PDB file of C-alpha atoms in Angstrom:
ATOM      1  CA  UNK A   1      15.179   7.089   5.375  1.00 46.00           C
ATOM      2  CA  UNK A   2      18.618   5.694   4.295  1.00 53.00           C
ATOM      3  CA  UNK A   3      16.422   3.745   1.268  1.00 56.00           C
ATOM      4  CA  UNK A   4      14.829   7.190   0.161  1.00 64.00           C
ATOM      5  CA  UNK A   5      18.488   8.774  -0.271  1.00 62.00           C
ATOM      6  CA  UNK A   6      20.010   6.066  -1.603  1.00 60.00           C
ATOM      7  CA  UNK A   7      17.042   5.827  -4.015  1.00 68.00           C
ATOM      8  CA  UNK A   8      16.991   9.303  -5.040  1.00 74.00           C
ATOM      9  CA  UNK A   9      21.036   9.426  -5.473  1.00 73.00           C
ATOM     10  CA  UNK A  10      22.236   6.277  -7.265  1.00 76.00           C
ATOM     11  CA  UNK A  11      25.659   8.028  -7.899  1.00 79.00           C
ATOM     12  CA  UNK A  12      25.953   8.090  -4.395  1.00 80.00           C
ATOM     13  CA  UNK A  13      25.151   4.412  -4.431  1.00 80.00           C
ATOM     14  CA  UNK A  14      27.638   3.569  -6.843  1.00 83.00           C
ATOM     15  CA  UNK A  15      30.563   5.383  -4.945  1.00 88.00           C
ATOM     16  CA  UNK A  16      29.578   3.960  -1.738  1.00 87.00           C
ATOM     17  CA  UNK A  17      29.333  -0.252  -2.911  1.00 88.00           C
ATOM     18  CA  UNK A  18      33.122   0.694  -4.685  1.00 91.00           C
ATOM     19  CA  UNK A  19      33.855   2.594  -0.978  1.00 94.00           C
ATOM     20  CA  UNK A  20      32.546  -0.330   0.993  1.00 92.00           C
ATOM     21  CA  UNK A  21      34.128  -3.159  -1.114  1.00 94.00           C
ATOM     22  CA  UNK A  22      38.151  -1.421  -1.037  1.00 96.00           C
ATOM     23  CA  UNK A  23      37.569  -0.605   2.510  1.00 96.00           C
ATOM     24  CA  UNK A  24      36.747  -4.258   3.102  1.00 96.00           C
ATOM     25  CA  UNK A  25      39.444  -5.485   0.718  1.00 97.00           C
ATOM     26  CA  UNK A  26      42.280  -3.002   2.252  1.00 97.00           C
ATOM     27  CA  UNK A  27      40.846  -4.123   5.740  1.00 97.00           C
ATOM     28  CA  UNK A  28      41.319  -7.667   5.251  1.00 98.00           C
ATOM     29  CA  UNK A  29      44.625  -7.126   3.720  1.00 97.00           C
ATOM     30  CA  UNK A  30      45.860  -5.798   6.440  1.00 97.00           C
ATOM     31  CA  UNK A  31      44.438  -8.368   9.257  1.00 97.00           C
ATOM     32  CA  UNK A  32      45.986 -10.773   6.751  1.00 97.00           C
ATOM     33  CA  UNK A  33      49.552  -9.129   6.994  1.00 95.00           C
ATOM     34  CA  UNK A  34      48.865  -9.054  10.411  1.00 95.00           C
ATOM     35  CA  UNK A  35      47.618 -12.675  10.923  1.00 94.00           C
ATOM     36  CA  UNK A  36      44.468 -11.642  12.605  1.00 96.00           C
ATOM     37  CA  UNK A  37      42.885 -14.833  12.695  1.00 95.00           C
ATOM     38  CA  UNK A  38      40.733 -14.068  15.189  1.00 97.00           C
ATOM     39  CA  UNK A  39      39.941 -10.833  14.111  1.00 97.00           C
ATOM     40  CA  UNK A  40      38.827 -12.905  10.980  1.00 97.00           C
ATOM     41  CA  UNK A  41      36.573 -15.192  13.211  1.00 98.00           C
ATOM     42  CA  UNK A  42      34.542 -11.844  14.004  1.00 98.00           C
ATOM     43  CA  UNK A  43      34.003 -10.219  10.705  1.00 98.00           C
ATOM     44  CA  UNK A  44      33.034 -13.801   9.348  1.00 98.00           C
ATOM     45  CA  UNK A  45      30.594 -14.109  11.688  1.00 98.00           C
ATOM     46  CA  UNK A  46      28.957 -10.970  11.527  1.00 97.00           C
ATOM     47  CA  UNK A  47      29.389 -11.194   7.415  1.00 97.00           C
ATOM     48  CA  UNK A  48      27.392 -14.226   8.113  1.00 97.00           C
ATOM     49  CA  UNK A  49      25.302 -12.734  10.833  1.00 97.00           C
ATOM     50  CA  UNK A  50      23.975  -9.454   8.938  1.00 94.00           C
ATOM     51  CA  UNK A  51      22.815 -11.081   6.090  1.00 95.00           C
ATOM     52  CA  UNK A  52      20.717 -13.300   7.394  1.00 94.00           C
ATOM     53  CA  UNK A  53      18.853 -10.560   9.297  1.00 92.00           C
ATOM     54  CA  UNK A  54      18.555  -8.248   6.343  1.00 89.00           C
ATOM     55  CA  UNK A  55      17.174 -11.136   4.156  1.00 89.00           C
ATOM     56  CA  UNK A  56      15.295 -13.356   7.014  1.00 88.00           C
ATOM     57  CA  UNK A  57      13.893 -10.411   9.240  1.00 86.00           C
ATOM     58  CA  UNK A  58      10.049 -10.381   8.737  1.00 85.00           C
ATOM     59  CA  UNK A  59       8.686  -7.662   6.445  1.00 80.00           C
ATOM     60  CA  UNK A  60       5.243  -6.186   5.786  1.00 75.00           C
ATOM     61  CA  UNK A  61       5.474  -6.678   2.068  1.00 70.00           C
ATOM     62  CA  UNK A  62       2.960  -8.982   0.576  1.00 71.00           C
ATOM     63  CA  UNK A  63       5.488 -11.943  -1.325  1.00 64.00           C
ATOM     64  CA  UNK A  64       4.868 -13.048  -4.703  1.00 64.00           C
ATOM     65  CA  UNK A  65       3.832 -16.295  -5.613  1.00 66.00           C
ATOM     66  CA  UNK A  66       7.154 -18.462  -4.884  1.00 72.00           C
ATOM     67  CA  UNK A  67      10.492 -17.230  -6.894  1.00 81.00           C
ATOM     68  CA  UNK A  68      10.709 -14.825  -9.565  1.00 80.00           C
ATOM     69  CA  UNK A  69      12.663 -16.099 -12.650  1.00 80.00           C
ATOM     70  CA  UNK A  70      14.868 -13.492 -14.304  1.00 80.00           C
ATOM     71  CA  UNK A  71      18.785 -12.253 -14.804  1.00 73.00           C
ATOM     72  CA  UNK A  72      19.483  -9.259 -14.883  1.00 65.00           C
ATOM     73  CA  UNK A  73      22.821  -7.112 -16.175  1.00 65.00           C
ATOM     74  CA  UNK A  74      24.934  -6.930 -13.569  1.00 57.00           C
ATOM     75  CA  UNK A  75      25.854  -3.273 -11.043  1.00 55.00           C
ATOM     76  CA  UNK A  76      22.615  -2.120 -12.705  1.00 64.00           C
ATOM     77  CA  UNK A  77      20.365  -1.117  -9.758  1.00 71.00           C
ATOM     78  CA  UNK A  78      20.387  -0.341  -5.638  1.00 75.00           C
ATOM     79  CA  UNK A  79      18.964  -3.863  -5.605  1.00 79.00           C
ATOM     80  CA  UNK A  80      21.752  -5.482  -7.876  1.00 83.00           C
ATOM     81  CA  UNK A  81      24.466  -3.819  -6.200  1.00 85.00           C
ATOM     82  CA  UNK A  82      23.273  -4.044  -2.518  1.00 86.00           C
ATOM     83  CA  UNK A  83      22.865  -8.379  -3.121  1.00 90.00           C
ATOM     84  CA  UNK A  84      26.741  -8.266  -5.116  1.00 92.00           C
ATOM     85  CA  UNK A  85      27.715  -6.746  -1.938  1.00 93.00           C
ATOM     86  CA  UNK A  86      25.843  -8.762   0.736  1.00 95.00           C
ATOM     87  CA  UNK A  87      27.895 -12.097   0.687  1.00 97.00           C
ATOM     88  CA  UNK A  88      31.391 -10.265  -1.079  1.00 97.00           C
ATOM     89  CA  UNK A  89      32.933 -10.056   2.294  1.00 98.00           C
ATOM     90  CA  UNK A  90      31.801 -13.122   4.121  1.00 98.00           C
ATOM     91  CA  UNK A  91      33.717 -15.007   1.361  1.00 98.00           C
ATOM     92  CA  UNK A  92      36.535 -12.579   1.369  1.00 98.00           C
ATOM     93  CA  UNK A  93      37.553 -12.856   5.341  1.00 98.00           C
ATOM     94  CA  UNK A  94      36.561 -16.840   5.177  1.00 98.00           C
ATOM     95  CA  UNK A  95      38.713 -17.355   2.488  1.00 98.00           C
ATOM     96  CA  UNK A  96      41.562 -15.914   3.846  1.00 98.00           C
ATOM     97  CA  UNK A  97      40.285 -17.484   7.476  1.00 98.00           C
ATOM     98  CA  UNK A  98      40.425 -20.867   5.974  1.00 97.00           C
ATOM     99  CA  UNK A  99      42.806 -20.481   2.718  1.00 97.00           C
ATOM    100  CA  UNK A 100      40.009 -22.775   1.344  1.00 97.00           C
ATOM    101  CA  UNK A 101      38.457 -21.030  -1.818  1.00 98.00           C
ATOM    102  CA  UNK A 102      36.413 -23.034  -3.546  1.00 98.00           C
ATOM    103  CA  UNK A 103      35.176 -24.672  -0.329  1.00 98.00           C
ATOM    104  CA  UNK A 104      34.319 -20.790   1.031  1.00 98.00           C
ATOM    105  CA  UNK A 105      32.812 -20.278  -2.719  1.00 98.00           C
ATOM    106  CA  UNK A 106      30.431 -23.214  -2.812  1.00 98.00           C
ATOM    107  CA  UNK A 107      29.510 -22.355   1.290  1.00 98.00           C
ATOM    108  CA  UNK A 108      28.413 -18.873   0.304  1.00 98.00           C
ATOM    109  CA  UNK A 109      26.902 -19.794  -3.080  1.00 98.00           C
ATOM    110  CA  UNK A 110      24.938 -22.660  -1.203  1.00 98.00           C
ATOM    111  CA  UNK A 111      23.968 -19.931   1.735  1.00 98.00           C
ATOM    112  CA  UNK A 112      22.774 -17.457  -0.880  1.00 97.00           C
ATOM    113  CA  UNK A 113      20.075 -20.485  -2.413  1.00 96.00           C
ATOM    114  CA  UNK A 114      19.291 -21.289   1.053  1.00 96.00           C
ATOM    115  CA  UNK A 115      18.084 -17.798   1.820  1.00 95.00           C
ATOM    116  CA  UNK A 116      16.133 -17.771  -0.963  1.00 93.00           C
ATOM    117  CA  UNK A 117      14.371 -20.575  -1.053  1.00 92.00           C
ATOM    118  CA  UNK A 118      13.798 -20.215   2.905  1.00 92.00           C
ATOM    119  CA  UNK A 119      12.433 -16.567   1.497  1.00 90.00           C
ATOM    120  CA  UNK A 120      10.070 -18.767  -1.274  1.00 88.00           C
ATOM    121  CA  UNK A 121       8.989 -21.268   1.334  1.00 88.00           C
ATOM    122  CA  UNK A 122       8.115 -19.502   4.500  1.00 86.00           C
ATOM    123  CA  UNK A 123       5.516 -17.032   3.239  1.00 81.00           C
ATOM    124  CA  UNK A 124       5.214 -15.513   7.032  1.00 80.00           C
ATOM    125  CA  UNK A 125       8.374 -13.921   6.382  1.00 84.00           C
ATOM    126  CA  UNK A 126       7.013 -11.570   3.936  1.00 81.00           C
ATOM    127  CA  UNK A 127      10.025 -12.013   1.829  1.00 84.00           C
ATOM    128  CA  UNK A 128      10.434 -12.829  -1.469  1.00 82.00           C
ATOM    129  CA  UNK A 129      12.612 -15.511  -3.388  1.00 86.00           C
ATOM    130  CA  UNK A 130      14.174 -13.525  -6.516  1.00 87.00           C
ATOM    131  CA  UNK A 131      16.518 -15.583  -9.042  1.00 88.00           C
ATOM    132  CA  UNK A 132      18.510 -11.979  -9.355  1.00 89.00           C
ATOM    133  CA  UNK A 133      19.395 -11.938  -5.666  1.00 90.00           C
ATOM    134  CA  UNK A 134      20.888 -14.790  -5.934  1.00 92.00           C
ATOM    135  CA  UNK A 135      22.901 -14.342  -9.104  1.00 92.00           C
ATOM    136  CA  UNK A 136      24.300 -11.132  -7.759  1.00 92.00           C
ATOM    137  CA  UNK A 137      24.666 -12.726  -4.096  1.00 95.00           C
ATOM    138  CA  UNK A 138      26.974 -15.233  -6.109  1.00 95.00           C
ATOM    139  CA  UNK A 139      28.721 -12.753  -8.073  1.00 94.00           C
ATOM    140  CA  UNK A 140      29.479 -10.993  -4.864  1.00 96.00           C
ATOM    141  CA  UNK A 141      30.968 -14.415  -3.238  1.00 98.00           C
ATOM    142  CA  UNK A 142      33.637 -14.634  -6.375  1.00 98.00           C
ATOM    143  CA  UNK A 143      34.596 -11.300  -6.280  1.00 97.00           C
ATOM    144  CA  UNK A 144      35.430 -12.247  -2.388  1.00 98.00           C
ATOM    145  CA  UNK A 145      36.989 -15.082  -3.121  1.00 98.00           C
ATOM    146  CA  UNK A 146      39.359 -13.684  -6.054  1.00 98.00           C
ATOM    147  CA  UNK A 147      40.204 -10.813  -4.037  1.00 98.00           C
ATOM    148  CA  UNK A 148      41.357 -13.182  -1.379  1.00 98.00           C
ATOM    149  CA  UNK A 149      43.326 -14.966  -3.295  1.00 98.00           C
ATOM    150  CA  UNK A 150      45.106 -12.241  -5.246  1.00 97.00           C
ATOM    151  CA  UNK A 151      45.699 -10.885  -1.332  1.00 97.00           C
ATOM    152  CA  UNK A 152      47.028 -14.243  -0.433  1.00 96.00           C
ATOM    153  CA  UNK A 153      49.085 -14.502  -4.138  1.00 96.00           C
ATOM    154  CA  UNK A 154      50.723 -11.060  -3.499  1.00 95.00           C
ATOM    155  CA  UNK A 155      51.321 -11.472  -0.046  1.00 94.00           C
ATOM    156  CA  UNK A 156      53.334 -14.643  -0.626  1.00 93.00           C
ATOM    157  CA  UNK A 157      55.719 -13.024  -2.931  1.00 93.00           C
ATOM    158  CA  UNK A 158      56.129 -10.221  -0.533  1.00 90.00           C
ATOM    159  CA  UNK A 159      56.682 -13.040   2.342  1.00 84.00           C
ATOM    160  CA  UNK A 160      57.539 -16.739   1.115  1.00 80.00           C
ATOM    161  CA  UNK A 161      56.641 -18.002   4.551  1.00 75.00           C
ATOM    162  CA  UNK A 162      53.254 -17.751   4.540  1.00 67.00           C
TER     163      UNK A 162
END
């Protein structure tokens, strides 16, 4: 059902990945402020969490024959924006969780070829490996990652202590 709308209304597609990604940003801004670790444990978890069932869940779908090679122009399609989205704010709240940013980049970046090939190898899964996934999956995890820094860059000028 949410597919069909989505499908037949990629406007509303395109306002609700730019909704989703400020309310995320503006979120972990303030749980940063706040120094909300542990409210950064739980969204990294379930940023971590919800992926892997949306990717790793069984489907019906008949898979193609191991990965499909191609690049495409990025915030293009439902597809293309949906996989920049998927990983953006796991490496947004573990990046400011661990103030480690190209440690939470390569993580995510290694997470998003792991999915796929798991999709590519285990053909009971139904899934399919897709080069495009994960080229937007790791466009998503730098977009994360720079907004975390540019939260952590602005919030130490605001507050030197941090």
């Amino acid at each position: 059902m949410i597919s069909t709308v989505l499908a037949a209304h990629p406007v509303l597609v395109r306002v609700l990945f730019w909704v989703v990604i400020a309310v995320g940003a503006v979120l972990a801004w303030v749980l940063y402020r706040m120094r909300a670790n542990k409210s950064f444990v739980v969204l990294v978890i379930l940023s971590f969490l919800g992926p892997l069932v949306l990717t790793l869940s069984p489907s019906s779908a008949e898979p193609e024959f191991f990965c499909t090679i191609q690049f495409s122009v990025p915030f293009q399609g439902v597809d293309t924006l949906a996989n920049v989205a998927m990983l953006l704010h796991l490496a947004l709240f573990a990046t400011l969780l661990f103030r480690r940013p190209f440690r939470v980049f390569a993580v995510v970046f290694g997470l998003s070829v792991l999915i796929e090939l798991t999709q590519a190898l285990v053909s009971a899964l139904g899934r399919s490996c897709d080069t495009d996934d994960w080229f937007m999956n790791t466009i998503g995890a730098a977009l994360g990652v720079l907004t975390a820094i540019c939260i952590i860059v602005l919030e130490k000028r605001r507050d030197p202590k941090l």
